[in-house]
Structure formats: structure tokens, C-alpha cells
Short mmCIF file of C-alpha atoms in Angstrom, two decimals:
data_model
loop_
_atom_site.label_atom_id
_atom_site.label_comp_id
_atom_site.label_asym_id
_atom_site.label_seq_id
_atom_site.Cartn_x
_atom_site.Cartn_y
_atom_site.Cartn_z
CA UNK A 2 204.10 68.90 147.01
CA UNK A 3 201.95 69.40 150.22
CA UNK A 4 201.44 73.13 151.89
CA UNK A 5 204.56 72.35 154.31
CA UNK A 6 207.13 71.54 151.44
CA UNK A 7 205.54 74.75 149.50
CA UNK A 8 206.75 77.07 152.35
CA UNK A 9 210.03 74.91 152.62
CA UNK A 10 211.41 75.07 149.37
CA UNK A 11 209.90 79.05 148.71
CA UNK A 12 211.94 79.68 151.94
CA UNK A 13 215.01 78.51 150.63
CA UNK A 14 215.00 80.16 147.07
CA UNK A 15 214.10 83.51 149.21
CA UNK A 16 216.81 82.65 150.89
CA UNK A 17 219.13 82.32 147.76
CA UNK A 18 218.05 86.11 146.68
CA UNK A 19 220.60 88.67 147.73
CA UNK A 20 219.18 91.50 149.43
CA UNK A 21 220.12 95.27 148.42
CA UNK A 22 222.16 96.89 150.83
CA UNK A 23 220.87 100.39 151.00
CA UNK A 24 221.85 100.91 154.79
CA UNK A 25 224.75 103.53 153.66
CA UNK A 26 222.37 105.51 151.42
CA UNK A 27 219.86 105.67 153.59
CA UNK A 28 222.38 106.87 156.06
CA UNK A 29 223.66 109.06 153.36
CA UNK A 30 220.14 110.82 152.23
CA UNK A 31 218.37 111.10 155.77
CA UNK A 32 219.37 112.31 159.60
CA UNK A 33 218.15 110.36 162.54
CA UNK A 34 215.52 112.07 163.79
CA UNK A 35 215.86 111.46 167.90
CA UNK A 36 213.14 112.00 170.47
CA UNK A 37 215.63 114.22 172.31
CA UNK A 38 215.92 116.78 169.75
CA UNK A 39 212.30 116.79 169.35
CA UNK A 40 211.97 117.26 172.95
CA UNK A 41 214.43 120.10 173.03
CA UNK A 42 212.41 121.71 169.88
CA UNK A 43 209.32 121.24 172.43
CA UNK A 44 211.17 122.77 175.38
CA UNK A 45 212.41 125.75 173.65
CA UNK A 46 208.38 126.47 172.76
CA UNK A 47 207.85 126.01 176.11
CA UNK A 48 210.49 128.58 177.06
CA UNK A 49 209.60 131.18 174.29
CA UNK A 50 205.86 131.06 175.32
CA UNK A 51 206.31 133.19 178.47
CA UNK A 52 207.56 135.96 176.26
CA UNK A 53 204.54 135.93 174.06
CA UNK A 54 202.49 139.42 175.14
CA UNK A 55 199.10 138.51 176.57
CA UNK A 56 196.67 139.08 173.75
CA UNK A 57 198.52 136.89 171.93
CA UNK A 58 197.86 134.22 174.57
CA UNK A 59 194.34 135.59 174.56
CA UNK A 60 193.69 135.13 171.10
CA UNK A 61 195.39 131.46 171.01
CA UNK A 62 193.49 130.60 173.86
CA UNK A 63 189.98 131.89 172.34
CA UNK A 64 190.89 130.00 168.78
CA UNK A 65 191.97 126.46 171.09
CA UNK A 66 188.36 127.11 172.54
CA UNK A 67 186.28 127.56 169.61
CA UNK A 68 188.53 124.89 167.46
CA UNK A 69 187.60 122.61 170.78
CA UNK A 70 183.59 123.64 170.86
CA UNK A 71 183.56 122.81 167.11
CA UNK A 72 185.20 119.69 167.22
CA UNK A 73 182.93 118.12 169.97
CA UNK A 74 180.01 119.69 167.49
CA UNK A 75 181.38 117.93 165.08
CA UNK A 76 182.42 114.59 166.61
CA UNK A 77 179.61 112.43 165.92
CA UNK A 78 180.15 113.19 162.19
CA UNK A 79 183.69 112.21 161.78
CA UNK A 80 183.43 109.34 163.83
CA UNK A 81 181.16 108.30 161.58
CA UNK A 82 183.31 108.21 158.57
CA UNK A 83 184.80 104.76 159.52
CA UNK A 84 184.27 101.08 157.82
CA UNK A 85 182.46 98.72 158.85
CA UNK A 86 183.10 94.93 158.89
CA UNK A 87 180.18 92.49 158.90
CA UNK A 88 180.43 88.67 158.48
CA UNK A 89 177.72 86.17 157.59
CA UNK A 90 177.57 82.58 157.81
CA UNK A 91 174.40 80.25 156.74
CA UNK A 92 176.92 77.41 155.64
CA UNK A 93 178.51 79.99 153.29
CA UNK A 94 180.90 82.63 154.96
CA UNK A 95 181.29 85.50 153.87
CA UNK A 96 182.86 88.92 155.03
CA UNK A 97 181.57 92.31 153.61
CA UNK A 98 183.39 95.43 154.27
CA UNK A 99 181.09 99.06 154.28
CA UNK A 100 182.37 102.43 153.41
CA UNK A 101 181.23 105.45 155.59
CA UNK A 102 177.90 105.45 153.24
CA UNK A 103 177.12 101.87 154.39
CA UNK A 104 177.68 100.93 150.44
CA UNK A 105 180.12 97.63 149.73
CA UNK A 106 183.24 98.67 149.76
CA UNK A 107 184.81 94.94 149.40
CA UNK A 108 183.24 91.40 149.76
CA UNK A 109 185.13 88.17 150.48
CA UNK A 110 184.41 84.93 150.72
CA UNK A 111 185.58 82.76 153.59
CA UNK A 112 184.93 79.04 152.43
CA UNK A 113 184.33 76.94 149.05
CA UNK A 114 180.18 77.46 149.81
CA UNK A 115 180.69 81.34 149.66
CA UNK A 116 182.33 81.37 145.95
CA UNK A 117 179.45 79.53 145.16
CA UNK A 118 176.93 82.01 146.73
CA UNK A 119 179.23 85.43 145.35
CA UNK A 120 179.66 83.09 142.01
CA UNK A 121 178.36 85.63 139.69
CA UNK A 122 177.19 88.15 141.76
CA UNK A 123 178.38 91.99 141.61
CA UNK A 124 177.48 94.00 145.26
CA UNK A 125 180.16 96.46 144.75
CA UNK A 126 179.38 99.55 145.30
CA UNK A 127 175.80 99.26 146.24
CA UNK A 128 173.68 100.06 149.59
CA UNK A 129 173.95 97.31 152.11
CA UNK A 130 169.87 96.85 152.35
CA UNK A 131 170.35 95.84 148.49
CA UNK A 132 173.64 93.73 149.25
CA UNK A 133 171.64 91.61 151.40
CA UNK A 134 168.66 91.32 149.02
CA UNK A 135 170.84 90.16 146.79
CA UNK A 136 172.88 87.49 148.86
CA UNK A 137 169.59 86.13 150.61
CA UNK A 138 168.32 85.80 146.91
CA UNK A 139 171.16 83.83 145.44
CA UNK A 140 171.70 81.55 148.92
CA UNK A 141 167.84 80.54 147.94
CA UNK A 142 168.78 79.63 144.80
CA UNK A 143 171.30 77.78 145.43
CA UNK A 144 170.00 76.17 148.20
CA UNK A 145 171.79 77.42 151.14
CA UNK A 146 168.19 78.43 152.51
CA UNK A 147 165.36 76.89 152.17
CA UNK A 148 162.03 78.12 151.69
CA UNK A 149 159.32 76.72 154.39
CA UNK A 150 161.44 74.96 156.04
CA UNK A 151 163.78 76.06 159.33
CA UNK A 152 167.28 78.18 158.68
CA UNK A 153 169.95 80.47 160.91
CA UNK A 154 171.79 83.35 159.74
CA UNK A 155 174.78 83.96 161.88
CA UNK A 156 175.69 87.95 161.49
CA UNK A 157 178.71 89.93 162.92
CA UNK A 158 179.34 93.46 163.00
CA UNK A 159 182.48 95.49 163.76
CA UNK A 160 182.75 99.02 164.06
CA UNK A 161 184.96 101.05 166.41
CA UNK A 162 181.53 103.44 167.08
CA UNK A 163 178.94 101.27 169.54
CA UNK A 164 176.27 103.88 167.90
CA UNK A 165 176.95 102.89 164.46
CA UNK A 166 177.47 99.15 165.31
CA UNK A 167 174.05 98.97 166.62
CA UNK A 168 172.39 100.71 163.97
CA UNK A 169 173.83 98.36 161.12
CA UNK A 170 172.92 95.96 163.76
CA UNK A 171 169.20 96.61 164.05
CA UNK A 172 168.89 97.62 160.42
CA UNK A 173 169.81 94.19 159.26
CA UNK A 174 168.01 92.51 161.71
CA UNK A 175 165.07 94.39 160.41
CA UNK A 176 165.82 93.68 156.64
CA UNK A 177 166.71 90.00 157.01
CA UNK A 178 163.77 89.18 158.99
CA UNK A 179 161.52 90.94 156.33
CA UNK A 180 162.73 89.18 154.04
CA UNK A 181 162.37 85.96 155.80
CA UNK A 182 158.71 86.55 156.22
CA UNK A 183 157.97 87.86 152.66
CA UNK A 184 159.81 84.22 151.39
CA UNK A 185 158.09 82.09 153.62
CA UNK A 186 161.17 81.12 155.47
CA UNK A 187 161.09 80.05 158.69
CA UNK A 188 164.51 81.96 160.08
CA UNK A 189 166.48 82.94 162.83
CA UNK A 190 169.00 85.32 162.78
CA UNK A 191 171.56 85.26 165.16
CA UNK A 192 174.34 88.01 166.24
CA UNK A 193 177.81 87.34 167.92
CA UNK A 194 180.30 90.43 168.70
CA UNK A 195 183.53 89.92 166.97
CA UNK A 196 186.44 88.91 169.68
CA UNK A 197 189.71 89.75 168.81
CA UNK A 198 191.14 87.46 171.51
CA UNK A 199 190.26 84.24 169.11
CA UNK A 200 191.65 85.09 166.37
CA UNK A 201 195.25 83.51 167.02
CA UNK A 202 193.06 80.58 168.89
CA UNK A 203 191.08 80.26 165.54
CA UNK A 204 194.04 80.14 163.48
CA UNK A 205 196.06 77.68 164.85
CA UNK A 206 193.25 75.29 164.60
CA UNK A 207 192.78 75.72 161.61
CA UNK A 208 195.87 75.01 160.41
CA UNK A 209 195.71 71.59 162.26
CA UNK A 210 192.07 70.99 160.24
CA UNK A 211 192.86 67.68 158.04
CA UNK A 212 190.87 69.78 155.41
CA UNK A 213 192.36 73.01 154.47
CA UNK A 214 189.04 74.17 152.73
CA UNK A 215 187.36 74.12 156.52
CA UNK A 216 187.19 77.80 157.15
CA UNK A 217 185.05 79.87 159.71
CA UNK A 218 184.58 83.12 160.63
CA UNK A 219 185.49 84.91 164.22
CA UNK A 220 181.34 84.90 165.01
CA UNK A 221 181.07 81.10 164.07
CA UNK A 222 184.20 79.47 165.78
CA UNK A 223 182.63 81.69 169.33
CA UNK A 224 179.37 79.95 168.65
CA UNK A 225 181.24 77.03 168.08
CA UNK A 226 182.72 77.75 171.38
CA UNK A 227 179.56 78.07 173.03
CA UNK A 228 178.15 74.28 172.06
CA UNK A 229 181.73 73.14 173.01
CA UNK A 230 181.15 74.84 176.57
CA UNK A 231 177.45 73.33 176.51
CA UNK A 232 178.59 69.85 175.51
CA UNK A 233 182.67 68.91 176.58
CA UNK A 234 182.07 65.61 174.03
CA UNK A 235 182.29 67.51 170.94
CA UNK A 236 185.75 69.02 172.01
CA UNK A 237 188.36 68.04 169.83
CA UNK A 238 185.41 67.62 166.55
CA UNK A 239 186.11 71.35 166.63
CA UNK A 240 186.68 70.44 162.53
CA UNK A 241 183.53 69.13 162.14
CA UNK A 242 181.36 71.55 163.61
CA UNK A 243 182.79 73.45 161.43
CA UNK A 244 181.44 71.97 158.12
CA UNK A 245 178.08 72.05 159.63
CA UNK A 246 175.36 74.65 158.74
CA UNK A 247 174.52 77.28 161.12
CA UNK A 248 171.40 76.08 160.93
CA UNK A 249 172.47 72.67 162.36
CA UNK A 250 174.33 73.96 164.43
CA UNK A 251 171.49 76.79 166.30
CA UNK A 252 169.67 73.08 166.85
CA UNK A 253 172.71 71.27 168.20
CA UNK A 254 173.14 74.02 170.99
CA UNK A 255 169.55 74.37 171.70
CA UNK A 256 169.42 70.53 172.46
CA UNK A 257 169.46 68.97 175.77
CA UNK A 258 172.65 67.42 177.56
CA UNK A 259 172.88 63.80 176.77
CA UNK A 260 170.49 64.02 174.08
CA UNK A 261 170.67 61.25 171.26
CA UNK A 262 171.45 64.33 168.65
CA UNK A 263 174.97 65.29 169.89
CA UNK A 264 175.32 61.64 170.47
CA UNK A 265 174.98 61.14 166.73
CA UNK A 266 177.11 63.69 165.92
CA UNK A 267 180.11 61.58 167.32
CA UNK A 268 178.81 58.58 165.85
CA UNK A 269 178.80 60.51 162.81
CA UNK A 270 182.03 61.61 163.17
CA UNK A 271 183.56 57.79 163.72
CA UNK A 272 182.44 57.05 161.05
CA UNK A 273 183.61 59.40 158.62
CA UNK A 274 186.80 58.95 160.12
CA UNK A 275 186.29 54.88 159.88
CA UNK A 276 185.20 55.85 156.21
CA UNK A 277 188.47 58.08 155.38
CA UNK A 278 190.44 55.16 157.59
CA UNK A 279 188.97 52.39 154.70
CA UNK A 280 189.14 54.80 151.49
CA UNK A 281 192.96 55.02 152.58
CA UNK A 282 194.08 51.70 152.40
CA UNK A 283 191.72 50.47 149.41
CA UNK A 284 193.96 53.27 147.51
CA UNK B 15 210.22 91.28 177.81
CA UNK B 16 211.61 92.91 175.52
CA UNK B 17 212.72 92.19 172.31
CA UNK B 18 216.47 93.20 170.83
CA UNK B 19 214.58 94.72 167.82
CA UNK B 20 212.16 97.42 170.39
CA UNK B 21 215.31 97.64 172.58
CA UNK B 22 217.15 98.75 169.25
CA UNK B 23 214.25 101.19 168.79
CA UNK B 24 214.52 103.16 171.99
CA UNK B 25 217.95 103.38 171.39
CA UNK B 26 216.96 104.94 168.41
CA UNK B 27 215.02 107.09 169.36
CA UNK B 28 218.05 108.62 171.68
CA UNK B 29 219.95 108.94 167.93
CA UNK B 30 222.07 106.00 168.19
CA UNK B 31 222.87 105.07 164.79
CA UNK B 32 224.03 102.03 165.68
CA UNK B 33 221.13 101.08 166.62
CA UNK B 34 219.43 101.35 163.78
CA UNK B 35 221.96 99.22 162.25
CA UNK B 36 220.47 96.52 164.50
CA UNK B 37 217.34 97.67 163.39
CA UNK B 38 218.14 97.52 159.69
CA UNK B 39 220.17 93.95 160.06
CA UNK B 40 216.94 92.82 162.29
CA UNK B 41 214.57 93.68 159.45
CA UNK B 42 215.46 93.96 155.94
CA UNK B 43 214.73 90.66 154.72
CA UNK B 44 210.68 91.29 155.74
CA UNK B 45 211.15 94.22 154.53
CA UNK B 46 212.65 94.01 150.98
CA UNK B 47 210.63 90.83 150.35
CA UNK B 48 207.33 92.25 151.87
CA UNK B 49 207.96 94.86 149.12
CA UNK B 50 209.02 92.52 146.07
CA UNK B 51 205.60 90.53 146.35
CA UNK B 52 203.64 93.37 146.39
CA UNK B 53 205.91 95.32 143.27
CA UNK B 54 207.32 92.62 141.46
CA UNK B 55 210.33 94.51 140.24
CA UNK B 56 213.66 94.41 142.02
CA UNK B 57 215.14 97.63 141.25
CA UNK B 58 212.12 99.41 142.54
CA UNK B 59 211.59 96.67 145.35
CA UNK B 60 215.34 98.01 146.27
CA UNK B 61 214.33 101.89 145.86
CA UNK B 62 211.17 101.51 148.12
CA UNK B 63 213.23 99.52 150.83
CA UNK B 64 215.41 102.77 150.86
CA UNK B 65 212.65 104.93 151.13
CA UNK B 66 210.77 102.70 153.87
CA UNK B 67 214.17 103.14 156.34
CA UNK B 68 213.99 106.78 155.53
CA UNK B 69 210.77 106.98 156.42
CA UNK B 70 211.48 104.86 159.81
CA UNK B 71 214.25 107.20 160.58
CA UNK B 72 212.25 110.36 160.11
CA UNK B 73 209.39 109.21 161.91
CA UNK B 74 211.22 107.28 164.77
CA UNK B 75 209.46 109.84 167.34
CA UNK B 76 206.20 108.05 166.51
CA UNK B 77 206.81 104.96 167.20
CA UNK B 78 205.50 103.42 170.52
CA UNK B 79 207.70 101.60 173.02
CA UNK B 80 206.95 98.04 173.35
CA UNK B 81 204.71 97.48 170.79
CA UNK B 82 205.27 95.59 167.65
CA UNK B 83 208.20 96.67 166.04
CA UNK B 84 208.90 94.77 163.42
CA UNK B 85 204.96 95.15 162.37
CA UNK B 86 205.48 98.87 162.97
CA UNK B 87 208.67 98.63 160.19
CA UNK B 88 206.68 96.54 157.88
CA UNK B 89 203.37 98.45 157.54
CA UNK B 90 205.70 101.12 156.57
CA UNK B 91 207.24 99.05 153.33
CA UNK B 92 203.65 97.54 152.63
CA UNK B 93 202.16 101.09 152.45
CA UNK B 94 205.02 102.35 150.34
CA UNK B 95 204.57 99.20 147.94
CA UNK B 96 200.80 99.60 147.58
CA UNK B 97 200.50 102.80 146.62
CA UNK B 98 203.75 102.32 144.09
CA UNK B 99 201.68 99.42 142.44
CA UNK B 100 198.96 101.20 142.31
CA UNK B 101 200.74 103.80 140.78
CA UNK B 102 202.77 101.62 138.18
CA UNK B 103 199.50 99.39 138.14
CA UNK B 104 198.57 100.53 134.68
CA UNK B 105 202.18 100.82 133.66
CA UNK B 106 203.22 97.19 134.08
CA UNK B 107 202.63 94.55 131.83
CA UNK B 108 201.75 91.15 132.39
CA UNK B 109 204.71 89.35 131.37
CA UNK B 110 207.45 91.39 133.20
CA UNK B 111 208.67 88.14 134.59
CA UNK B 112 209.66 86.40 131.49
CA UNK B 113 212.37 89.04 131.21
CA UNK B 114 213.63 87.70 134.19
CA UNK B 115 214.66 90.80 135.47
CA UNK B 116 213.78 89.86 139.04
CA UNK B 117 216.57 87.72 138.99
CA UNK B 118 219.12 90.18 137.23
CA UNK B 119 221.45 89.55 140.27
CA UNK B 120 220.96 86.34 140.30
CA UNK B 121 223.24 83.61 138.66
CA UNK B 122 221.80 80.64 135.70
CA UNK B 123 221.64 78.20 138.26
CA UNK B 124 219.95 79.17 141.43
CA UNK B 125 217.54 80.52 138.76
CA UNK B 126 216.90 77.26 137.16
CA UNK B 127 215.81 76.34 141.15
CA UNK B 128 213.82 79.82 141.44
CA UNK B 129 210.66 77.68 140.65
CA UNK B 130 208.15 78.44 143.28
CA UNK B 131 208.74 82.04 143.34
CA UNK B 132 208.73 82.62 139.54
CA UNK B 133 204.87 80.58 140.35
CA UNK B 134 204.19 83.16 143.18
CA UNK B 135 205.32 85.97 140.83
CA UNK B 136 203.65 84.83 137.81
CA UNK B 137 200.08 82.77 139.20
CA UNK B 138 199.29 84.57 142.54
CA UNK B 139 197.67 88.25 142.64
CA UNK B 140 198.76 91.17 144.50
CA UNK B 141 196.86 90.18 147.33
CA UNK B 142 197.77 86.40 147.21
CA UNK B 143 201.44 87.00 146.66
CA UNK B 144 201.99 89.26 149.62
CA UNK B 145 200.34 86.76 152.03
CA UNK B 146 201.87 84.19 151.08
CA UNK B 147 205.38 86.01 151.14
CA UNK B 148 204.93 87.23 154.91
CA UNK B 149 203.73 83.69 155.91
CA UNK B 150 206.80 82.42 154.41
CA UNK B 151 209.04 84.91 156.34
CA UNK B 152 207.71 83.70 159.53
CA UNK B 153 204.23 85.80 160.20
CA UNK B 154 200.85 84.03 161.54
CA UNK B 155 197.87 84.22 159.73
CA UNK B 156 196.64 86.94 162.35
CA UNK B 157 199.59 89.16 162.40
CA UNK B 158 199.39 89.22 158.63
CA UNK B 159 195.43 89.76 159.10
CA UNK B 160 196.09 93.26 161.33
CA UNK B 161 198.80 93.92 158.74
CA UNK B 162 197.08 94.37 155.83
CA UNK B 163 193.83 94.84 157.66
CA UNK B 164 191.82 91.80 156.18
CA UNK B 165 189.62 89.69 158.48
CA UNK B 166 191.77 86.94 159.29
CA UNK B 167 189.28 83.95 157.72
CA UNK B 168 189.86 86.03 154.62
CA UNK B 169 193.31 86.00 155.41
CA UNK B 170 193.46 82.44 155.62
CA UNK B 171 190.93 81.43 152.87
CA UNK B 172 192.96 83.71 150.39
CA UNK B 173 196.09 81.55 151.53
CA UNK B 174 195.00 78.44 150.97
CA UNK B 175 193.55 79.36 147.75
CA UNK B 176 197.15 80.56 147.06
CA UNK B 177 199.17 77.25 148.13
CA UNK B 178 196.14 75.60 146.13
CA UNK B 179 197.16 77.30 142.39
CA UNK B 180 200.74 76.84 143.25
CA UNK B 181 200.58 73.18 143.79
CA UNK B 182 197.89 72.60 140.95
CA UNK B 183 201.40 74.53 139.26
CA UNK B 184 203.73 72.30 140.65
CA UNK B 185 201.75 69.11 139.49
CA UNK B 186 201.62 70.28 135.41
CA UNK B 187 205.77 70.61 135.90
CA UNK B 188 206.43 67.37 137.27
#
């Protein structure tokens, strides 16, 4: 049974389910709540407040303007307290989600090379400088980065707070390329703000990838975007670029119009659709 | 434009009951189901769609004119559901379904044709089960993504993964 036929038939024995009719109790147990009463409510305040004697007004006035001065005091601190959302891609793709405290609050991976990397692995919990120790470690070992030789770490961060962004920002920067240098490892890392605009544009293709373990995140599919905008040929290969390192991919956009290398990406690309093409019918 | 479900809000929002019958006829399949994957259980499935239209009703004031709804109605059933299962998380065993009681309204033979959601109840997590449910009931991978606030490549990856046991499932039947 194929993904479509899944979603047909589960449709159809939802469909077969009855589905409780709790419309009269709810009517029963709860009022409807309109804007208008709530308004009225608001009015009648609004009214009343003219009678209120004029310390009273003082005082409320005084407590709105210290509750105000303290607030602003205290602004940069609860803004703060929000998660952050950073992805990662070397091949793997993976996103990591950071309490208020910058420690992993939840880690997921994106495509079959990221179980691999997380295989194992426990970040939970811990400070993001360690997180990344740790993931930089294991994508050595298993050979998503190679030691003296050239690699790209594409990194993503989302946080409502520019202040905050930029400081998770610069601190991994900092800690990736340190640990680049200390392993010998000839890196680059590479940052791309999230854009909420792709993500439907990202989704529908890839539900028309051939291979439904192709998966990228936001940050790769705009860099993606950027070698399509460099090089028009590749459009349409969207699901091959894909598959390819970041890595592979920092080279293919730094290379020069018309160059043999994007040329033998398409060739490439024949011919693993020639190949698929030939595996098909000797079946 | 807008649609009849955020036109049935505003009314709403004046105190037309009526229109929240048009709300309630417009939404209670996304609702009850969105609610079953995450809790498993149909009597409590039924209680928490109850309490999610209470809640709407309460809190119609909040809602914002012409946005989203039906997203609006369902983040209020998905909230309810999580923090139930959380709640019952440590109360409910493992093999709930092979009482069957999910189906208790349900007669011997559209059981015996129940296979794919018995698989979604009994193979797919929490997470997995309520992703695929709301894909199934019509929601992209993106809406689903801002609905249960997961990056949508997560989204997406935990879907497949999903489809992926089920048909592995499928293939051991036949």
C-alpha cells in the first residue's frame, strides 16, 4: 500500500466512526459569551470611572506608572525567557530546540543521515556549547566531517528577540569554528535566517520528491534557492540538490556560470535517472 | 474572502447561537479526531470535545477576525488532549486497544475494516499519531507544523516515518 492509499483507506474508516454529539450539552453547561456584553461590561467601567473621587484616580494612576517603569526595567528579562530554534545541516539535518537557559530542550532529526548522527547520543538537557561538542564529535565519527579535508556547516537560528538571535548566533560561530581549528578541519560555517514564507513552498515539493526520505530544512532549501537563482539549469533537480552535502553544495554555488561542475551535476542526474529507468524494467 | 466558518465566528461573537451551530457542524470532525489520536480513548476523546466547545464559547471574545478559525478551534482540542495524556500518561496501559473499547460504538463489521487506525492507534506515538490524523483530515504539513509548533521538516520527517511503520504493518498482514 503506497502513502496515497494509506491516507485513502484511513480516511474512510474515520469516516465510518460516529462522532459524539455533545452540541446540546455544551449548550446545556455553558452561555455564549458575546463581544457585546463584554463591551457593555467595558462601557459601564467606563461610566462608573467618572464617579471615582480623585485620589483614587491618583493612586491608580501612580500604581499604572510604577507597574509601567518596572515593566520596561524589566523587559529585557522576560523577553528573554523564550525558545530558541536552531537547525543544522552538514548532510545530516537536524533541528534543536533551547529552553530560556540555552540548554536542549528537544532535538529532532530531519533526514535518515541525522538518526545516524543522534543514533546513540543523549543532549537533553545539557548547555548548547556541550550539545555541539557532542554532535561535531559524533558527525566525525561517522564521517559526516572529515578531518583535513574541506566541510560546510549550514546553521539557522530563530528567536522572536534579534538580541538573543545574534548572541546564539555569534556564540556558535565562535564554538564551531574552535572546534574546527582544534580538529584540523578545514570548515566553513554558514548562516541563513529562517523564512517563514517557504515553508508551504518547501512542502509541496517535497511531497512531489520520488524519494520520501529526501528531507531539508527551511535554511537549506533557501540556499538551495540561491544556486537555483545562480544557475536556472538545476531548476527542476530541486530533489537532488537536496541529497547533496552542504559541503558540495557551498562549492556548487561558489562555481562559475557554465562551469563543467554544474554541468556534471545534470549529467549526473541523467544518469541516475537512466539508471532507475534500467533497474525498472530488469525487475 | 471570507470563509463561512470566520463568518460563523463574528456572528458569534454577536451571541448568535446559531451560529455556533455552524461552527460546531463546520468543525467537530477535526476536532473529535484531533483529540482521539492524541487520547486514545473515546469516552474521554468525547468529554474533551465537550470541554474544547465550552472553552470556544467562553473565550469567543478572543478570537481574532479573519484569521484561522478552524486552527484557532483546533489548538484549543489539541491543548486540552495534551495535557489530559499527560495527565492519564502514567495511568494508561499499553494494550488499551485490544479491549477494543475505541470502537464500543462501533458494529463487528466496520471493525473487522478498522485496520489502519487500530495500526495508527497501536504502532504510531503520540506525536506520530496526531500528525498523521490532521494530515488525514485535510491539513498541510505546515499548518500542522504552526499547530503543534514543530519545525515543519520535523513535521514532515516524523510523517513519513509514520506512513513508513504503518506500511511495513500493512505488508506482515497481507
Amino acid at each position: 500500500m503506497n502513502k496515497k492509499q494509506i491516507l485513502y483507506f484511513l480516511n474512510k474508516e474515520i469516516d465510518a466512526i460516529p462522532i459524539p454529539n455533545v452540541i446540546n450539552s455544551v449548550k446545556e453547561k455553558s452561555q455564549l459569551v458575546s463581544v457585546s456584553n463584554t463591551n457593555t461590561e467595558n462601557k459601564n467601567i467606563v461610566v462608573n470611572k467618572g464617579r471615582f473621587p480623585k485620589r483614587v484616580l491618583a493612586g491608580v494612576m501612580v500604581s499604572v506608572f510604577l507597574f509601567l517603569a518596572f515593566s520596561f526595567a524589566l523587559f529585557p528579562l522576560w523577553a528573554e525567557n523564550n525558545y530558541t530554534t536552531l537547525s543544522i545541516d552538514i548532510n545530516p539535518s537536524l533541528t534543536i530546540v533551547l529552553d530560556e537557559n540555552e540548554k536542549v530542550y528537544e532535538v529532532n532529526a530531519i533526514n535518515d543521515d541525522a538518526t545516524t548522527l543522534l543514533n546513540g547520543l543523549s543532549i537533553l538537557g545539557i548547555d548548547l556549547d556541550s550539545a555541539l561538542n557532542i554532535i561535531l564529535e559524533k558527525a566525525i565519527l561517522d564521517g559526516f566531517l572529515l578531518e583535513e579535508s574541506e566541510n560546510a556547516v549550514l546553521i539557522s537560528v530563530q528567536n522572536n528577540r534579534s538580541t538573543v538571535k545574534n548572541k546564539i548566533k555569534e556564540n556558535i560561530q565562535t564554538r564551531v569554528n574552535n572546534y574546527f581549528s582544534q580538529h584540523s578541519i578545514n570548515g566553513n560555517v554558514i548562516f541563513e535566517d529562517y523564512n517563514k514564507e517557504l515553508e508551504e513552498e518547501l512542502e509541496e515539493l517535497e511531497e512531489k520528491f520520488n524519494n520520501s526520505n529526501i528531507h531539508m530544512s527551511n535554511a537549506k532549501y533557501q540556499y538551495i534557492k540561491r544556486i537555483l537563482n545562480r544557475f536556472p539549469q538545476l531548476v527542476g533537480h530541486e530533489e537532488y540538490l537536496a541529497q547533496m552535502s552542504m559541503v558540495e553544495l557551498s562549492r556548487l554555488l561558489n562555481e562559475q556560470q557554465n562551469s563543467g561542475a554544474v554541468q556534471n551535476i545534470i549529467n549526473q542526474i541523467l544518469q541516475n535517472i537512466l539508471e532507475q529507468l534500467h533497474g525498472g524494467n530488469g525487475r | 474572502m471570507k470563509t463561512l466558518l470566520e463568518q460563523s465566528m463574528q456572528k458569534m461573537k454577536k451571541g448568535e447561537e446559531q451560529a455556533f451551530e455552524m461552527v460546531y457542524e463546520l468543525t467537530k470532525k477535526q476536532v473529535f479526531f484531533t483529540i482521539l489520536a492524541i487520547i486514545k480513548d473515546y469516552g474521554i476523546a468525547e468529554e474533551l470535545m465537550q470541554d474544547t466547545y465550552i472553552r470556544l464559547r467562553k473565550n469567543i471574545a478572543k478570537y481574532e477576525n479573519n484569521t484561522n478559525a478552524n486552527a484557532w478551534i483546533v489548538r484549543i482540542a489539541h491543548n486540552l488532549a495534551i495535557n489530559e495524556y499527560h495527565k492519564r500518561k502514567k495511568e494508561l496501559i499499553t494494550d488499551e486497544l485490544e479491549n477494543d473499547f475505541l470502537f464500543h460504538s462501533v458494529d463487528e463489521n466496520s471493525l473487522l475494516n478498522n485496520l489502519l487506525l487500530k495500526q495508527l492507534f497501536n504502532i504510531l506515538n503520540v506525536e506520530e499519531r496526531e500528525i498523521v490524523m490532521l494530515h488525514t483530515l485535510g491539513y498541510k504539513h505546515h499548518e500542522i507544523s504552526k499547530q503543534i509548533e514543530k519545525p515543519l521538516g520535523t513535521v514532515l520527517w516524523i510523517y513519513n516515518k509514520a506512513i513508513k511503520k504503518m506500511q511495513k504493518e500493512v505488508a506482515k498482514d497481507e
